[in-house]
Amino acid sequence: MELNKQDIAKRFCALSVEKQKAFLNTLKERGIDFSLLPIVRQSLENSPILSYAQHRHWFLWQLDPQSTAYHLSGVLRLLGKLNAEALQASFQALVARHESLRTVFRANAGGLPEQIIESEGKFELTMISLCDLPAEQRAQRARDEAMRINATPFDLTQGPLLRVALIQIATEEHHLVVVMHHIISDAWSNRIIIDEFAACYRAHIEGEPLLLPELPIQYADYAQWQRNWLEAGEKDRQLIYWRNQLGAEHPVLQLPTDYARSSNSSYRAAQHDFTLPDSLATRLQCQAQDRGATLFMMLLAGFQALLHRYTGQSDIRVGVPIANRHRAEIENVVGLFVNTQVLRNTIDSR
């Protein structure tokens, strides 16, 4: 009797590490690509391993536990009557739904980090009222409070790694501040949280059942699958590919900065916003279409040409974040899936 892919994946997950290696060899001999097997739920008898991206953030946090460089934060302005109890219940429902939002990280006896998924997530909604302040001072005070909340370091070993505060500006105006550590979330996850929060809040207000589709897997299941997938031969294939693409030398751009490059990362930066005229944006889109390219490709080429102009170097490499959500099982899962991909271009100044 032949096993279907779901059965094969479940059988694989039930094996010990050594038996998994032998099983992978059997799959190869039978011409079965491990990457085509579905991601299935893992047993939580043992603490789940970290994904490679989480491992990187764990390492960086250990180097500097007070750093806030990897905080993901946002503020939603809410107008109209607000039900704080429904808001609290909505976030509690999200914590129950997504294991990532109730996960902490600790080293085991061997010094290796593990995910600790708490059965009941600790969620507390912080309430701040600015109604006693003069009206002209409230907006700035709200910004200051949001910055303070974001600037408070997370302890990855204790959690919670989700922080939510409700700042009341007036009777029918509130600012909802949401801060998470990057080790449990990414920009795509933020969109999931906003959409599902809105659905939860609406259901509570209207007294209707919450109709969110059941999640097929959780992030810890993906972390284990990723490890198995790479160990099944994908890691070697990707190493060969990227070594061929990037080579052995990795030149640093010699930008003509006002100050010398620091040996330590301060993570201090500034942001400059500007708007392209509609006419220029339309021309860029047309140029991209004429060349069978996307607008992103056009803008990246322009940025790399600018870096070439500044530095005189022809080998330009730019790190670009990619969503890394290439499987249906993880489309609606909160977690750290994003990855940075190096895009290399050789500029010919002629």
mmCIF file of C-alpha atoms in Angstrom, residues 60-192:
data_model
loop_
_atom_site.group_PDB
_atom_site.id
_atom_site.type_symbol
_atom_site.label_atom_id
_atom_site.label_comp_id
_atom_site.label_asym_id
_atom_site.label_seq_id
_atom_site.Cartn_x
_atom_site.Cartn_y
_atom_site.Cartn_z
ATOM 1 C CA LEU A 60 22.326 39.047 18.472
ATOM 2 C CA TRP A 61 20.178 39.444 21.586
ATOM 3 C CA GLN A 62 22.759 37.623 23.713
ATOM 4 C CA LEU A 63 25.411 40.044 22.464
ATOM 5 C CA ASP A 64 23.292 43.036 23.479
ATOM 6 C CA PRO A 65 20.171 42.243 25.553
ATOM 7 C CA GLN A 66 19.377 45.957 25.914
ATOM 8 C CA SER A 67 19.202 46.590 22.181
ATOM 9 C CA THR A 68 15.885 47.696 20.693
ATOM 10 C CA ALA A 69 17.125 47.503 17.095
ATOM 11 C CA TYR A 70 14.906 44.515 16.347
ATOM 12 C CA HIS A 71 11.658 45.818 17.766
ATOM 13 C CA LEU A 72 8.720 45.904 15.352
ATOM 14 C CA SER A 73 6.354 48.666 16.362
ATOM 15 C CA GLY A 74 3.348 50.500 15.033
ATOM 16 C CA VAL A 75 0.600 52.845 16.170
ATOM 17 C CA LEU A 76 -3.048 52.668 15.098
ATOM 18 C CA ARG A 77 -5.230 55.750 15.553
ATOM 19 C CA LEU A 78 -8.697 54.637 16.616
ATOM 20 C CA LEU A 79 -11.596 57.083 16.346
ATOM 21 C CA GLY A 80 -15.072 56.582 17.801
ATOM 22 C CA LYS A 81 -16.388 54.705 20.802
ATOM 23 C CA LEU A 82 -14.018 51.999 21.976
ATOM 24 C CA ASN A 83 -14.741 48.884 24.004
ATOM 25 C CA ALA A 84 -11.534 48.221 25.959
ATOM 26 C CA GLU A 85 -12.778 44.832 27.184
ATOM 27 C CA ALA A 86 -13.423 43.688 23.611
ATOM 28 C CA LEU A 87 -9.989 44.960 22.607
ATOM 29 C CA GLN A 88 -8.352 43.014 25.442
ATOM 30 C CA ALA A 89 -10.306 39.869 24.539
ATOM 31 C CA SER A 90 -9.366 40.251 20.864
ATOM 32 C CA PHE A 91 -5.645 40.266 21.564
ATOM 33 C CA GLN A 92 -6.050 37.408 24.023
ATOM 34 C CA ALA A 93 -7.701 35.431 21.212
ATOM 35 C CA LEU A 94 -4.752 36.197 18.914
ATOM 36 C CA VAL A 95 -2.291 35.023 21.565
ATOM 37 C CA ALA A 96 -4.251 31.781 21.910
ATOM 38 C CA ARG A 97 -4.414 31.327 18.121
ATOM 39 C CA HIS A 98 -0.732 31.953 17.294
ATOM 40 C CA GLU A 99 1.899 30.050 19.296
ATOM 41 C CA SER A 100 4.570 32.593 18.300
ATOM 42 C CA LEU A 101 2.842 35.243 20.415
ATOM 43 C CA ARG A 102 3.245 33.093 23.549
ATOM 44 C CA THR A 103 6.740 31.796 22.889
ATOM 45 C CA VAL A 104 9.909 32.563 24.844
ATOM 46 C CA PHE A 105 13.453 31.351 24.258
ATOM 47 C CA ARG A 106 15.867 29.686 26.654
ATOM 48 C CA ALA A 107 19.078 27.699 26.447
ATOM 49 C CA ASN A 108 18.861 24.025 27.352
ATOM 50 C CA ALA A 109 21.370 22.088 29.465
ATOM 51 C CA GLY A 110 23.624 21.786 26.425
ATOM 52 C CA GLY A 111 23.577 25.536 25.821
ATOM 53 C CA LEU A 112 21.414 25.308 22.699
ATOM 54 C CA PRO A 113 18.423 27.664 22.435
ATOM 55 C CA GLU A 114 14.916 26.230 22.370
ATOM 56 C CA GLN A 115 11.442 27.594 21.864
ATOM 57 C CA ILE A 116 9.291 27.431 24.988
ATOM 58 C CA ILE A 117 5.644 27.628 23.959
ATOM 59 C CA GLU A 118 3.502 28.607 26.917
ATOM 60 C CA SER A 119 0.113 26.921 27.150
ATOM 61 C CA GLU A 120 -1.505 30.157 28.288
ATOM 62 C CA GLY A 121 0.101 33.297 26.978
ATOM 63 C CA LYS A 122 0.651 36.192 29.352
ATOM 64 C CA PHE A 123 -1.102 39.177 27.797
ATOM 65 C CA GLU A 124 -1.734 42.434 29.561
ATOM 66 C CA LEU A 125 -3.180 45.527 27.927
ATOM 67 C CA THR A 126 -1.526 48.673 29.283
ATOM 68 C CA MET A 127 -3.996 51.558 29.619
ATOM 69 C CA ILE A 128 -2.732 55.148 29.565
ATOM 70 C CA SER A 129 -5.059 58.160 29.781
ATOM 71 C CA LEU A 130 -3.903 61.629 28.739
ATOM 72 C CA CYS A 131 -7.306 63.236 29.170
ATOM 73 C CA ASP A 132 -6.149 65.271 32.191
ATOM 74 C CA LEU A 133 -3.493 67.039 30.108
ATOM 75 C CA PRO A 134 -4.204 70.245 28.189
ATOM 76 C CA ALA A 135 -5.500 69.333 24.717
ATOM 77 C CA GLU A 136 -2.538 70.936 22.938
ATOM 78 C CA GLN A 137 -0.063 68.712 24.840
ATOM 79 C CA ARG A 138 -1.716 65.340 24.290
ATOM 80 C CA ALA A 139 -0.469 64.540 20.770
ATOM 81 C CA GLN A 140 3.188 65.069 21.676
ATOM 82 C CA ARG A 141 2.775 63.203 24.961
ATOM 83 C CA ALA A 142 1.194 60.290 23.079
ATOM 84 C CA ARG A 143 4.204 60.176 20.734
ATOM 85 C CA ASP A 144 6.546 60.257 23.719
ATOM 86 C CA GLU A 145 4.675 57.393 25.393
ATOM 87 C CA ALA A 146 4.769 55.326 22.197
ATOM 88 C CA MET A 147 8.530 55.892 21.897
ATOM 89 C CA ARG A 148 9.028 54.930 25.547
ATOM 90 C CA ILE A 149 7.059 51.706 25.099
ATOM 91 C CA ASN A 150 9.068 50.808 22.002
ATOM 92 C CA ALA A 151 12.369 51.692 23.693
ATOM 93 C CA THR A 152 11.851 49.229 26.561
ATOM 94 C CA PRO A 153 13.998 46.111 25.887
ATOM 95 C CA PHE A 154 12.463 42.640 25.721
ATOM 96 C CA ASP A 155 13.766 39.699 27.740
ATOM 97 C CA LEU A 156 13.599 36.802 25.302
ATOM 98 C CA THR A 157 13.817 34.288 28.148
ATOM 99 C CA GLN A 158 10.800 35.618 30.029
ATOM 100 C CA GLY A 159 8.452 37.392 27.678
ATOM 101 C CA PRO A 160 5.869 38.263 26.768
ATOM 102 C CA LEU A 161 7.387 39.356 23.466
ATOM 103 C CA LEU A 162 4.180 41.132 22.452
ATOM 104 C CA ARG A 163 3.503 44.493 24.090
ATOM 105 C CA VAL A 164 0.245 46.395 23.570
ATOM 106 C CA ALA A 165 -0.756 49.751 25.044
ATOM 107 C CA LEU A 166 -3.922 51.789 24.602
ATOM 108 C CA ILE A 167 -3.359 55.541 24.933
ATOM 109 C CA GLN A 168 -6.516 57.584 25.399
ATOM 110 C CA ILE A 169 -6.307 61.053 23.844
ATOM 111 C CA ALA A 170 -9.979 61.967 24.187
ATOM 112 C CA THR A 171 -13.311 60.268 24.824
ATOM 113 C CA GLU A 172 -13.455 58.969 21.257
ATOM 114 C CA GLU A 173 -9.803 59.025 20.229
ATOM 115 C CA HIS A 174 -7.225 56.387 21.171
ATOM 116 C CA HIS A 175 -3.783 55.352 19.959
ATOM 117 C CA LEU A 176 -3.107 51.607 19.951
ATOM 118 C CA VAL A 177 0.627 50.901 20.303
ATOM 119 C CA VAL A 178 1.797 47.408 19.322
ATOM 120 C CA VAL A 179 5.425 46.316 19.795
ATOM 121 C CA MET A 180 6.893 42.864 19.147
ATOM 122 C CA HIS A 181 10.386 41.457 19.023
ATOM 123 C CA HIS A 182 11.426 40.486 15.514
ATOM 124 C CA ILE A 183 12.231 36.937 16.685
ATOM 125 C CA ILE A 184 8.481 36.162 16.756
ATOM 126 C CA SER A 185 7.202 38.296 13.907
ATOM 127 C CA ASP A 186 7.831 40.131 10.636
ATOM 128 C CA ALA A 187 6.095 42.725 8.445
ATOM 129 C CA TRP A 188 3.796 40.138 6.830
ATOM 130 C CA SER A 189 2.834 38.929 10.311
ATOM 131 C CA ASN A 190 1.946 42.490 11.292
ATOM 132 C CA ARG A 191 -0.639 42.524 8.509
ATOM 133 C CA ILE A 192 -2.054 39.210 9.746
#
